């Protein structure tokens, strides 16, 4: 960040709006639990502490750093902060905030399909939204490599995540795939408050994160100290204070944050007081000033956050590890039990006074702020993120052929039939064929995509020849990568498959370019990715799943397993429709795939005269 911005009116206004974001997020939760009518008297919840730790970062991100083409997956428990920011930007209704966690109100976790305030990716099942941004970035590269959407600038795909969210295994599967696919334009911002739901996280975890991300080719930016701390470190005795902060255990630091300035003073004087420079550094500050200094971590310091964001001038993936305090600015900040804690009415009244909010004016956009209404309104009107209004894009429907000339033998497997259909489509240079993209978790050949890949090649941003072909070694398949390829080869991780299908199936909305994604796998392994598949459907992504059926074990003369029946049950529970087992080669000119199956688990093709748009579909071959 330039020195001009550091001292500018914009920074002053951002600081005011940061306060408002924290107030609105906290009040929304309080209103749901303590103010509005509650017939059953049960706790509504809302995660005030988890929201508060991201208030500064999200203020800097949404009101300064983001551009209209950027997309964000918000940490689930920070939904109230997200809704508060959208409220300030005029994209969220007061009534929705008042109905938070109630039917048709603002959602507990950001939802593309249920919220009305411009959510990019649904989050909630932790880890999935994070990985979605990685695959959304790969899909953006796919679209642009095919020379589509070049009239729009590239966007960054950004995830806001809690440090405990990094325990989710699907994140590490995605990291590996991102490295293999030469990931670009992806930011992950880790809310490193060092507290999970149950406890305080282990010491030194940030070093493991840093090494992990660097090993996968990411840049890592650690935001540890705020500007107040940096100034203190420059004073006599400041370097000793820095060393003490670096060596302080997470649990002790959190406990001292909760206890406040007097506890900080006693601990610092007992452990590093020297009756010299360090003692003077501590004693020159009041209890409130000392608490403010020790709580001024990098993730709560707008100048430090903005500076870190503004310094990124490349498209390499970046992980920001931002030190924060869970519950920052609230009365239970730092307490290990604060995850599901709520401010009491008495605590809220104290917080109200601190924020200068008059009773009856809790929802007023500019209430309690020191800047003028005209200044604040003018600032919000020029926020880059909101400059172009509606950010969800639209893509035209795609016409499909009336029929395909496929030879169907009197006896053949539906799996072979599926491969024959794609092979026939791949022969042609129609817009329909061009928009199909297939993907598979290391079972491309055995799920009968080989002929399609031979015709359409594998996708990569940089071309890579098939060495076996170059060496004139006979092979049934041509394994060539090119920017124009139409198959994305994945490692054997079904969570990655379904998250990629979700990203491909949202391309019409994210990139303004419609894709027709088809993913293949063996049906017993659908269960390994069901959470991601469920969320892909919840986001209203459009794609087809083709599952090779395994009704029998590999050894002969063994009774059928119950795996296929359990898969069918799973589809029915997810409201996927069943149809006949007949393999059809006739395609209506305008088709809406509500669902479709070959042999067993299936679904019906539904004709619509509005053109091609796809609902999730599952095919069992």
Coordinates of C-alpha atoms in Angstrom, one line a residue:
X1 CA 0.0 0.0 0.0
X2 CA 1.3 3.4 -0.9
X3 CA 2.1 6.0 1.8
X4 CA -0.6 8.2 0.2
X5 CA -3.3 5.6 0.8
X6 CA -2.0 4.9 4.3
X7 CA -2.7 8.5 5.2
X8 CA -5.6 9.0 3.0
X9 CA -9.3 9.7 3.6
X10 CA -10.0 6.3 2.2
X11 CA -8.2 4.6 5.0
X12 CA -10.1 6.7 7.5
X13 CA -13.4 5.8 6.0
X14 CA -12.5 2.1 5.7
X15 CA -11.7 2.2 9.5
X16 CA -15.1 3.5 10.2
X17 CA -16.8 1.0 8.0
X18 CA -14.8 -1.8 9.6
X19 CA -16.5 -0.8 12.9
X20 CA -19.9 -0.9 11.2
X21 CA -19.3 -4.3 9.7
X22 CA -18.4 -5.7 13.1
X23 CA -21.4 -4.1 14.7
X24 CA -23.9 -5.3 12.1
X25 CA -22.5 -8.8 12.0
X26 CA -22.7 -9.0 15.8
X27 CA -26.1 -7.3 16.1
X28 CA -27.6 -9.6 13.4
X29 CA -26.8 -12.6 15.5
X30 CA -27.9 -10.9 18.8
X31 CA -31.2 -9.9 17.2
X32 CA -31.9 -13.5 16.1
X33 CA -31.2 -14.9 19.6
X34 CA -32.4 -12.2 22.0
X35 CA -34.7 -9.6 20.3
X36 CA -37.0 -11.2 17.7
X37 CA -39.9 -13.4 18.8
X38 CA -38.8 -17.0 19.6
X39 CA -41.7 -19.3 20.2
X40 CA -39.8 -22.3 21.3
X41 CA -37.1 -20.5 23.3
X42 CA -34.3 -22.4 21.8
X43 CA -30.9 -20.9 20.9
X44 CA -30.6 -19.8 17.3
X45 CA -26.9 -19.4 17.3
X46 CA -24.7 -17.6 14.8
X47 CA -21.0 -17.6 15.7
X48 CA -20.2 -14.1 16.8
X49 CA -16.6 -14.9 17.7
X50 CA -15.8 -16.6 14.4
X51 CA -17.4 -13.7 12.5
X52 CA -15.5 -11.1 14.4
X53 CA -12.1 -12.5 13.6
X54 CA -12.6 -11.9 9.9
X55 CA -14.3 -8.4 10.1
X56 CA -11.1 -6.5 9.3
X57 CA -9.9 -8.8 6.5
X58 CA -13.3 -8.9 4.8
X59 CA -13.6 -5.1 5.1
X60 CA -10.3 -4.7 3.3
X61 CA -11.1 -7.4 0.8
X62 CA -14.6 -6.4 -0.3
X63 CA -14.3 -2.6 0.1
X64 CA -10.8 -2.2 -1.3
X65 CA -9.1 -5.2 -3.0
X66 CA -11.8 -7.1 -4.9
X67 CA -12.8 -6.4 -8.5
X68 CA -16.1 -7.4 -10.1
X69 CA -14.5 -10.4 -11.8
X70 CA -13.1 -11.8 -8.6
X71 CA -15.1 -14.6 -6.8
X72 CA -15.0 -15.5 -3.1
X73 CA -15.9 -18.5 -1.0
X74 CA -16.6 -17.1 2.4
X75 CA -15.7 -19.0 5.6
X76 CA -19.1 -20.5 6.7
X77 CA -19.1 -19.0 10.2
X78 CA -18.3 -15.5 8.8
X79 CA -21.7 -15.4 6.9
X80 CA -23.0 -12.5 9.2
X81 CA -20.0 -10.4 8.2
X82 CA -20.6 -11.1 4.6
X83 CA -24.2 -10.2 4.8
X84 CA -23.3 -7.0 6.7
X85 CA -21.0 -5.9 3.9
X86 CA -23.6 -6.6 1.3
X87 CA -26.1 -4.6 3.3
X88 CA -23.7 -1.6 3.3
X89 CA -23.4 -2.0 -0.5
X90 CA -27.1 -2.0 -0.9
X91 CA -27.2 -5.7 -2.0
X92 CA -28.9 -7.1 1.1
X93 CA -32.3 -6.2 2.6
X94 CA -32.8 -5.3 6.2
X95 CA -35.6 -7.8 6.4
X96 CA -33.3 -10.6 5.4
X97 CA -30.9 -9.7 8.2
X98 CA -33.7 -9.5 10.7
X99 CA -34.7 -13.0 9.6
X100 CA -31.2 -14.4 9.9
X101 CA -31.3 -18.2 10.3
X102 CA -35.0 -18.2 9.7
X103 CA -37.0 -19.4 6.6
X104 CA -36.1 -17.2 3.6
X105 CA -33.9 -15.0 5.7
X106 CA -30.1 -14.5 5.3
X107 CA -28.6 -17.9 5.5
X108 CA -26.4 -19.3 8.3
X109 CA -23.7 -20.1 5.7
X110 CA -23.5 -18.3 2.4
X111 CA -25.7 -19.9 -0.2
X112 CA -25.8 -19.4 -4.0
X113 CA -29.3 -20.7 -4.2
X114 CA -31.0 -19.4 -1.1
X115 CA -29.3 -16.0 -0.4
X116 CA -30.2 -13.0 -2.5
X117 CA -27.0 -11.0 -1.9
X118 CA -24.6 -12.1 -4.7
X119 CA -23.0 -15.2 -3.1
X120 CA -20.4 -16.7 -5.5
X121 CA -20.0 -20.1 -3.9
X122 CA -22.1 -21.9 -1.3
X123 CA -20.1 -22.9 1.8
X124 CA -21.1 -24.7 4.9
X125 CA -19.5 -28.2 4.7
X126 CA -16.1 -26.9 5.7
X127 CA -13.3 -27.4 3.2
X128 CA -15.5 -27.7 0.1
X129 CA -15.8 -24.0 -0.7
X130 CA -12.0 -23.7 -0.3
X131 CA -11.3 -26.3 -2.9
X132 CA -14.0 -24.9 -5.1
X133 CA -12.0 -21.8 -5.7
X134 CA -9.0 -23.8 -6.8
X135 CA -11.1 -25.7 -9.4
X136 CA -13.0 -22.5 -10.4
X137 CA -9.6 -21.0 -11.3
X138 CA -8.7 -24.1 -13.3
X139 CA -12.0 -23.8 -15.1
X140 CA -11.4 -20.1 -15.9
X141 CA -8.1 -21.2 -17.5
X142 CA -9.9 -23.9 -19.5
X143 CA -12.5 -21.4 -20.8
X144 CA -9.9 -18.8 -21.8
X145 CA -7.5 -21.4 -23.3
X146 CA -10.4 -22.3 -25.6
X147 CA -10.6 -18.6 -26.7
X148 CA -13.9 -17.9 -24.9
X149 CA -14.6 -15.0 -22.6
X150 CA -11.6 -13.1 -23.6
X151 CA -13.6 -9.8 -23.6
X152 CA -13.7 -10.1 -19.8
X153 CA -10.7 -9.7 -17.5
X154 CA -9.3 -12.7 -15.6
X155 CA -10.6 -12.9 -12.0
X156 CA -9.1 -14.2 -8.8
X157 CA -10.7 -17.1 -7.1
X158 CA -10.4 -16.4 -3.4
X159 CA -11.2 -18.5 -0.3
X160 CA -11.6 -17.2 3.2
X161 CA -11.0 -20.1 5.6
X162 CA -10.5 -20.8 9.3
X163 CA -7.2 -22.4 10.3
X164 CA -9.1 -25.5 11.7
X165 CA -10.7 -25.9 8.3
X166 CA -7.3 -26.9 7.0
X167 CA -7.8 -30.2 8.8
X168 CA -10.2 -31.3 6.0
X169 CA -8.5 -33.8 3.8
X170 CA -10.2 -32.7 0.6
X171 CA -8.2 -29.5 0.8
X172 CA -4.9 -31.4 0.5
X173 CA -6.2 -33.5 -2.3
X174 CA -7.1 -30.3 -4.1
X175 CA -3.7 -28.7 -3.4
X176 CA -2.0 -31.6 -5.1
X177 CA -4.3 -31.4 -8.2
X178 CA -3.7 -27.6 -8.4
X179 CA 0.1 -28.2 -8.5
X180 CA -0.4 -30.8 -11.3
X181 CA -2.6 -28.4 -13.3
X182 CA -0.4 -25.3 -12.9
X183 CA -2.8 -23.3 -10.8
X184 CA -3.1 -19.6 -11.2
X185 CA -5.2 -16.7 -9.9
X186 CA -6.1 -18.2 -6.6
X187 CA -5.8 -16.7 -3.1
X188 CA -6.5 -18.6 0.1
X189 CA -6.7 -16.3 3.2
X190 CA -6.3 -18.2 6.4
X191 CA -8.0 -16.8 9.4
X192 CA -5.3 -17.9 11.8
X193 CA -7.0 -17.3 15.1
X194 CA -5.5 -20.5 16.6
X195 CA -8.8 -21.7 17.9
X196 CA -11.0 -24.5 16.7
X197 CA -14.5 -25.3 17.8
X198 CA -13.3 -27.2 20.9
X199 CA -9.9 -25.8 21.8
X200 CA -6.8 -23.9 20.9
X201 CA -4.7 -25.3 18.0
X202 CA -1.2 -26.8 18.4
X203 CA 1.9 -24.7 18.5
X204 CA 3.9 -24.0 15.3
X205 CA 1.1 -25.0 13.0
X206 CA 1.6 -21.9 10.8
X207 CA 5.2 -23.2 9.9
X208 CA 3.7 -26.5 8.7
X209 CA 1.2 -24.6 6.6
X210 CA 3.8 -22.3 5.1
X211 CA 6.1 -25.2 4.2
X212 CA 3.2 -27.1 2.7
X213 CA 2.0 -24.3 0.5
X214 CA 5.5 -23.4 -0.7
X215 CA 6.1 -27.0 -1.6
X216 CA 3.1 -26.9 -3.8
X217 CA 4.3 -23.8 -5.6
X218 CA 2.3 -21.2 -3.7
X219 CA 3.6 -17.8 -2.5
X220 CA 3.0 -17.4 1.2
X221 CA 2.4 -14.1 2.9
X222 CA 2.4 -14.1 6.8
X223 CA 0.5 -11.3 8.4
X224 CA 1.6 -11.5 12.0
X225 CA 2.1 -8.0 13.3
X226 CA -0.1 -4.9 13.0
X227 CA 1.2 -1.4 12.5
X228 CA 0.9 -0.5 16.2
X229 CA 3.2 -3.5 17.0
X230 CA 5.6 -2.6 14.3
X231 CA 6.0 0.9 15.8
X232 CA 6.5 -0.6 19.3
X233 CA 9.2 -2.9 18.0
X234 CA 11.1 0.1 16.7
X235 CA 11.2 1.6 20.3
X236 CA 14.0 0.7 22.7
X237 CA 13.2 -2.7 24.1
X238 CA 10.9 -3.4 21.1
X239 CA 12.9 -6.3 19.8
X240 CA 12.6 -8.1 23.1
X241 CA 8.8 -7.7 23.0
X242 CA 8.8 -9.1 19.5
X243 CA 10.7 -12.2 20.6
X244 CA 8.3 -12.6 23.6
X245 CA 5.3 -12.5 21.2
X246 CA 6.9 -15.0 18.9
X247 CA 7.6 -17.4 21.7
X248 CA 4.3 -17.0 23.6
X249 CA 2.2 -20.2 23.5
X250 CA -1.1 -19.9 21.7
X251 CA -3.2 -20.8 24.8
X252 CA -1.4 -18.2 26.9
X253 CA -1.8 -15.5 24.3
X254 CA -5.5 -16.2 24.0
X255 CA -6.0 -16.3 27.7
X256 CA -4.2 -12.9 28.1
X257 CA -6.3 -11.4 25.4
X258 CA -9.4 -12.4 27.3
X259 CA -8.0 -11.1 30.6
X260 CA -7.1 -7.7 29.3
X261 CA -4.5 -5.0 29.8
X262 CA -3.7 -5.5 33.5
X263 CA -3.0 -9.2 32.9
X264 CA -0.7 -8.3 29.9
X265 CA 1.2 -5.8 32.0
X266 CA 1.8 -8.2 34.9
X267 CA 2.9 -11.1 32.6
X268 CA 5.2 -8.9 30.5
X269 CA 6.8 -7.2 33.5
X270 CA 7.2 -10.6 35.2
X271 CA 8.8 -12.3 32.2
X272 CA 10.7 -9.6 30.3
X273 CA 10.6 -6.5 32.5
X274 CA 14.2 -5.2 33.0
X275 CA 13.7 -1.9 34.8
X276 CA 15.1 -0.4 31.6
X277 CA 13.8 -0.1 28.0
X278 CA 11.3 -2.9 28.0
X279 CA 9.8 -1.8 31.3
X280 CA 9.5 1.8 30.0
X281 CA 7.9 0.5 26.8
X282 CA 5.2 -1.4 28.8
X283 CA 4.7 1.3 31.5
X284 CA 4.3 4.1 29.0
X285 CA 1.0 2.6 28.0
X286 CA -2.3 2.5 29.9
X287 CA -4.0 -0.9 30.4
X288 CA -6.4 -0.1 27.4
X289 CA -3.4 1.0 25.2
X290 CA -1.4 -2.1 26.2
X291 CA -4.4 -4.4 25.4
X292 CA -4.8 -2.6 22.1
X293 CA -1.1 -3.1 21.3
X294 CA -1.0 -6.8 22.1
X295 CA -4.2 -7.4 20.2
X296 CA -3.0 -5.5 17.1
X297 CA -2.2 -8.6 15.1
X298 CA -1.7 -8.4 11.3
X299 CA -5.2 -9.8 10.5
X300 CA -6.8 -6.9 12.4
X301 CA -4.7 -4.1 11.0
X302 CA -6.2 -2.5 7.9
X303 CA -3.0 -0.9 6.7
X304 CA -1.1 -4.2 7.0
X305 CA -3.9 -6.1 5.3
X306 CA -4.3 -3.7 2.4
X307 CA -0.6 -3.5 2.0
X308 CA -0.4 -7.3 1.7
X309 CA -3.2 -7.4 -0.9
X310 CA -1.9 -4.5 -2.9
X311 CA 1.6 -6.0 -3.2
X312 CA 0.4 -9.0 -5.2
X313 CA 1.1 -8.1 -8.8
X314 CA 1.3 -11.6 -10.4
X315 CA -1.0 -14.6 -11.1
X316 CA 0.8 -17.2 -8.9
X317 CA -1.4 -18.8 -6.2
X318 CA -1.0 -17.0 -2.8
X319 CA -1.7 -18.2 0.7
X320 CA -2.1 -15.4 3.3
X321 CA -1.7 -16.6 6.8
X322 CA -3.3 -13.8 8.8
X323 CA -2.9 -13.9 12.6
X324 CA -6.2 -13.0 14.2
X325 CA -8.0 -13.2 17.6
X326 CA -11.2 -15.2 17.7
X327 CA -13.9 -12.8 19.0
X328 CA -11.8 -9.7 18.3
X329 CA -13.5 -6.6 19.6
X330 CA -16.1 -8.6 21.6
X331 CA -16.2 -9.2 25.4
X332 CA -15.2 -12.9 25.0
X333 CA -12.3 -12.3 22.7
X334 CA -9.7 -15.0 23.1
X335 CA -11.7 -17.3 25.4
X336 CA -11.4 -20.9 24.4
X337 CA -15.1 -21.5 24.8
X338 CA -16.2 -18.6 22.6
X339 CA -16.9 -20.5 19.4
X340 CA -20.7 -20.9 20.0
X341 CA -20.8 -18.2 22.6
X342 CA -23.2 -15.3 22.4
X343 CA -23.1 -11.8 24.0
X344 CA -25.6 -11.5 26.8
X345 CA -28.1 -8.6 26.6
X346 CA -25.9 -6.7 29.2
X347 CA -22.8 -7.2 27.2
X348 CA -24.5 -6.1 24.1
X349 CA -25.6 -2.9 25.8
X350 CA -21.9 -2.2 26.7
X351 CA -20.9 -3.0 23.1
X352 CA -23.7 -0.7 21.8
X353 CA -22.3 2.2 23.9
X354 CA -18.8 1.5 22.6
X355 CA -20.1 1.6 19.0
X356 CA -22.2 4.7 19.7
X357 CA -25.4 3.1 18.5
X358 CA -28.7 4.6 19.8
X359 CA -31.6 2.2 20.7
X360 CA -33.9 1.9 17.8
X361 CA -31.2 2.7 15.2
X362 CA -29.3 -0.6 15.2
X363 CA -29.9 -1.2 11.5
X364 CA -29.2 2.3 10.3
X365 CA -26.4 2.1 7.8
X366 CA -24.3 5.0 9.0
X367 CA -25.4 5.1 12.7
X368 CA -22.5 5.7 15.2
X369 CA -19.8 6.5 12.6
X370 CA -17.7 9.6 12.9
X371 CA -17.4 10.3 9.2
X372 CA -20.1 12.3 7.4
X373 CA -22.9 10.4 5.7
X374 CA -22.1 12.0 2.4
X375 CA -18.4 10.9 2.6
X376 CA -19.4 7.3 3.5
X377 CA -22.0 7.0 0.8
X378 CA -19.7 8.4 -1.9
X379 CA -17.0 5.9 -0.8
X380 CA -19.3 3.0 -1.0
X381 CA -20.6 4.0 -4.4
X382 CA -17.0 3.9 -5.8
X383 CA -16.0 0.5 -4.3
X384 CA -14.5 -1.4 -7.2
X385 CA -16.2 -4.7 -6.3
X386 CA -19.7 -3.2 -6.7
X387 CA -18.9 -1.0 -9.7
X388 CA -20.6 -3.1 -12.3
X389 CA -23.8 -4.1 -10.4
X390 CA -25.0 -7.6 -11.1
X391 CA -21.9 -10.0 -11.1
X392 CA -23.6 -13.3 -12.0
X393 CA -23.2 -13.8 -15.8
X394 CA -25.4 -15.5 -18.3
X395 CA -24.6 -17.7 -21.3
X396 CA -26.8 -18.7 -24.2
X397 CA -28.3 -22.1 -24.5
X398 CA -26.6 -24.7 -26.9
X399 CA -28.5 -26.5 -29.6
X400 CA -27.9 -30.3 -29.7
X401 CA -28.3 -32.6 -32.7
X402 CA -31.6 -34.2 -33.3
X403 CA -30.0 -37.7 -33.5
X404 CA -26.6 -39.4 -33.6
X405 CA -25.7 -42.0 -36.2
X406 CA -24.4 -44.6 -33.8
X407 CA -24.3 -48.3 -34.6
X408 CA -26.0 -50.3 -31.8
X409 CA -25.3 -54.0 -31.8
X410 CA -27.9 -56.5 -30.8
X411 CA -25.8 -57.4 -27.7
X412 CA -23.5 -54.7 -26.2
X413 CA -22.9 -53.2 -22.8
X414 CA -24.2 -49.8 -22.0
X415 CA -20.7 -48.7 -21.1
X416 CA -19.6 -49.4 -24.7
X417 CA -22.7 -47.6 -25.9
X418 CA -21.8 -44.6 -23.8
X419 CA -18.3 -44.6 -25.4
X420 CA -19.8 -44.9 -28.9
X421 CA -22.0 -41.9 -28.3
X422 CA -19.2 -39.7 -27.2
X423 CA -17.0 -41.0 -30.1
X424 CA -19.7 -40.0 -32.5
X425 CA -20.1 -36.6 -31.0
X426 CA -16.4 -36.1 -31.1
X427 CA -16.3 -36.7 -34.8
X428 CA -18.1 -33.4 -35.5
X429 CA -17.0 -29.8 -35.2
X430 CA -20.3 -28.5 -33.9
X431 CA -20.6 -25.9 -31.0
X432 CA -22.3 -28.7 -29.1
X433 CA -19.3 -31.0 -29.3
X434 CA -16.9 -28.1 -28.6
X435 CA -18.6 -27.3 -25.3
X436 CA -18.4 -30.8 -23.9
X437 CA -15.7 -31.3 -21.3
X438 CA -15.0 -34.7 -19.7
X439 CA -13.1 -35.5 -16.6
X440 CA -12.3 -38.7 -14.6
X441 CA -10.2 -39.6 -11.5
X442 CA -7.6 -41.8 -13.2
X443 CA -10.2 -44.1 -14.8
X444 CA -10.5 -42.4 -18.2
X445 CA -9.8 -45.5 -20.3
X446 CA -11.7 -48.0 -18.2
X447 CA -14.8 -45.9 -18.2
X448 CA -14.8 -45.8 -22.0
X449 CA -13.6 -42.2 -22.6
X450 CA -10.6 -43.4 -24.6
X451 CA -12.1 -42.8 -28.0
X452 CA -13.3 -39.3 -27.0
X453 CA -9.8 -38.4 -25.7
X454 CA -8.2 -39.7 -28.8
X455 CA -10.3 -37.3 -30.8
X456 CA -10.4 -34.3 -28.5
X457 CA -7.1 -34.6 -26.5
X458 CA -6.4 -33.8 -22.9
X459 CA -6.4 -30.3 -21.6
X460 CA -3.4 -28.4 -20.2
X461 CA -2.3 -24.8 -20.5
X462 CA 0.9 -25.9 -22.2
X463 CA 1.1 -28.5 -24.9
X464 CA 2.7 -31.8 -24.1
X465 CA 3.3 -34.6 -26.6
X466 CA 2.6 -38.3 -26.2
X467 CA 6.1 -39.7 -25.7
X468 CA 5.1 -43.2 -26.7
X469 CA 3.7 -41.9 -29.9
X470 CA 6.8 -39.9 -30.6
X471 CA 8.9 -43.0 -30.0
X472 CA 6.6 -45.0 -32.3
X473 CA 5.5 -47.4 -29.7
X474 CA 2.1 -48.9 -30.6
X475 CA -0.7 -47.8 -28.2
X476 CA -4.5 -47.8 -28.4
X477 CA -4.7 -44.3 -26.9
X478 CA -3.1 -40.9 -27.7
X479 CA -2.2 -39.1 -24.5
X480 CA -1.5 -35.6 -25.8
X481 CA -2.1 -32.4 -23.8
X482 CA -3.0 -29.1 -25.4
X483 CA -4.7 -25.8 -24.5
X484 CA -7.6 -26.9 -26.8
X485 CA -8.0 -30.3 -25.2
X486 CA -11.4 -31.3 -23.9
X487 CA -10.6 -33.8 -21.2
X488 CA -9.3 -32.9 -17.7
X489 CA -7.4 -35.9 -16.2
X490 CA -7.5 -36.0 -12.4
X491 CA -5.7 -38.1 -9.9
X492 CA -7.7 -40.8 -8.1
X493 CA -9.6 -38.6 -5.7
X494 CA -13.4 -38.6 -6.0
X495 CA -13.8 -35.4 -4.0
X496 CA -11.8 -33.6 -6.6
X497 CA -13.9 -35.0 -9.3
X498 CA -17.2 -33.7 -7.9
X499 CA -15.8 -30.3 -6.9
X500 CA -14.4 -29.9 -10.4
X501 CA -17.7 -30.9 -11.9
X502 CA -19.3 -28.3 -9.7
X503 CA -16.9 -25.6 -11.0
X504 CA -17.4 -26.7 -14.6
X505 CA -21.1 -26.7 -14.1
X506 CA -21.2 -23.1 -12.8
X507 CA -19.1 -21.7 -15.7
X508 CA -22.1 -20.1 -17.3
X509 CA -22.6 -18.0 -14.2
X510 CA -18.9 -17.4 -13.2
X511 CA -17.3 -17.1 -16.6
X512 CA -20.3 -16.3 -18.8
X513 CA -19.5 -19.4 -20.9
X514 CA -21.6 -22.5 -20.9
X515 CA -19.8 -25.9 -20.6
X516 CA -21.4 -29.3 -20.8
X517 CA -19.4 -31.3 -18.2
X518 CA -19.4 -35.1 -18.0
X519 CA -17.6 -37.0 -15.2
X520 CA -16.9 -40.7 -15.1
X521 CA -16.0 -43.1 -12.3
X522 CA -16.9 -46.5 -10.9
X523 CA -20.2 -46.4 -8.9
X524 CA -18.8 -47.9 -5.6
X525 CA -16.6 -44.8 -5.3
X526 CA -19.5 -42.3 -5.6
X527 CA -19.8 -42.6 -1.8
X528 CA -16.3 -41.2 -1.3
X529 CA -17.4 -38.0 -2.9
X530 CA -21.0 -37.7 -1.8
X531 CA -20.5 -34.6 0.3
X532 CA -19.0 -32.8 -2.7
X533 CA -21.6 -34.1 -5.0
X534 CA -24.4 -33.0 -2.6
X535 CA -22.9 -29.5 -2.5
X536 CA -22.5 -29.3 -6.2
X537 CA -26.2 -30.0 -6.6
X538 CA -26.9 -27.5 -3.8
X539 CA -25.1 -24.8 -5.8
X540 CA -27.2 -25.6 -8.8
X541 CA -24.2 -26.7 -10.9
X542 CA -25.0 -28.4 -14.2
X543 CA -23.2 -31.6 -15.1
X544 CA -23.6 -35.3 -15.9
X545 CA -22.1 -38.2 -13.9
X546 CA -21.5 -41.5 -15.7
X547 CA -20.8 -44.3 -13.3
X548 CA -19.5 -47.7 -14.4
X549 CA -21.5 -50.2 -12.5
X550 CA -19.9 -52.8 -10.3
X551 CA -22.7 -55.2 -9.3
X552 CA -20.3 -58.2 -9.0
X553 CA -17.0 -58.7 -7.2
X554 CA -13.9 -59.3 -9.3
X555 CA -13.7 -63.0 -8.4
X556 CA -16.1 -65.3 -10.3
X557 CA -19.0 -67.2 -8.7
X558 CA -19.5 -64.6 -6.0
X559 CA -22.9 -63.3 -5.1
X560 CA -23.7 -59.7 -6.1
X561 CA -22.7 -57.1 -3.6
X562 CA -25.2 -54.6 -2.2
X563 CA -23.1 -51.6 -3.4
X564 CA -25.2 -50.8 -6.4
X565 CA -28.4 -50.9 -4.5
X566 CA -26.9 -48.5 -1.9
X567 CA -25.9 -46.2 -4.7
X568 CA -29.5 -46.2 -6.1
X569 CA -30.8 -45.4 -2.6
X570 CA -28.4 -42.5 -2.4
X571 CA -29.6 -41.0 -5.7
X572 CA -33.2 -41.3 -4.7
X573 CA -32.6 -39.5 -1.5
X574 CA -31.0 -36.7 -3.5
X575 CA -34.2 -36.5 -5.6
X576 CA -32.5 -37.8 -8.8
X577 CA -35.1 -39.3 -11.1
X578 CA -35.2 -42.9 -12.4
X579 CA -36.0 -44.0 -15.9
X580 CA -35.9 -47.0 -18.2
X581 CA -32.7 -48.9 -18.9
X582 CA -32.9 -48.4 -22.6
X583 CA -30.0 -46.8 -24.3
X584 CA -31.3 -44.1 -26.7
X585 CA -29.4 -42.5 -29.5
X586 CA -32.0 -39.9 -30.3
X587 CA -31.5 -36.4 -28.9
X588 CA -34.2 -33.7 -29.2
X589 CA -33.0 -30.5 -30.7
X590 CA -33.6 -28.6 -27.4
X591 CA -32.8 -30.6 -24.3
X592 CA -32.9 -30.0 -20.6
X593 CA -31.1 -32.8 -18.8
X594 CA -33.0 -33.1 -15.5
X595 CA -31.4 -36.5 -15.0
X596 CA -30.4 -39.4 -17.2
X597 CA -29.2 -42.9 -16.7
X598 CA -28.2 -45.8 -18.7
X599 CA -29.0 -49.2 -17.1
X600 CA -30.2 -49.1 -13.6
X601 CA -29.6 -45.9 -11.8
X602 CA -31.2 -43.5 -14.0
X603 CA -32.9 -40.6 -14.9
X604 CA -35.1 -39.2 -17.4
X605 CA -34.3 -36.8 -20.2
X606 CA -36.7 -34.0 -20.1
X607 CA -37.5 -31.9 -23.3
X608 CA -37.8 -28.2 -23.0
X609 CA -38.2 -25.7 -25.8
X610 CA -36.1 -23.0 -24.0
X611 CA -32.8 -24.5 -25.2
X612 CA -30.0 -26.5 -23.6
X613 CA -29.4 -26.1 -19.9
X614 CA -28.3 -28.9 -17.7
X615 CA -29.4 -30.2 -14.3
X616 CA -27.2 -32.7 -12.5
X617 CA -27.5 -36.1 -14.2
X618 CA -26.2 -39.5 -13.3
X619 CA -25.7 -42.4 -15.7
X620 CA -24.8 -45.9 -14.7
X621 CA -23.1 -47.9 -17.4

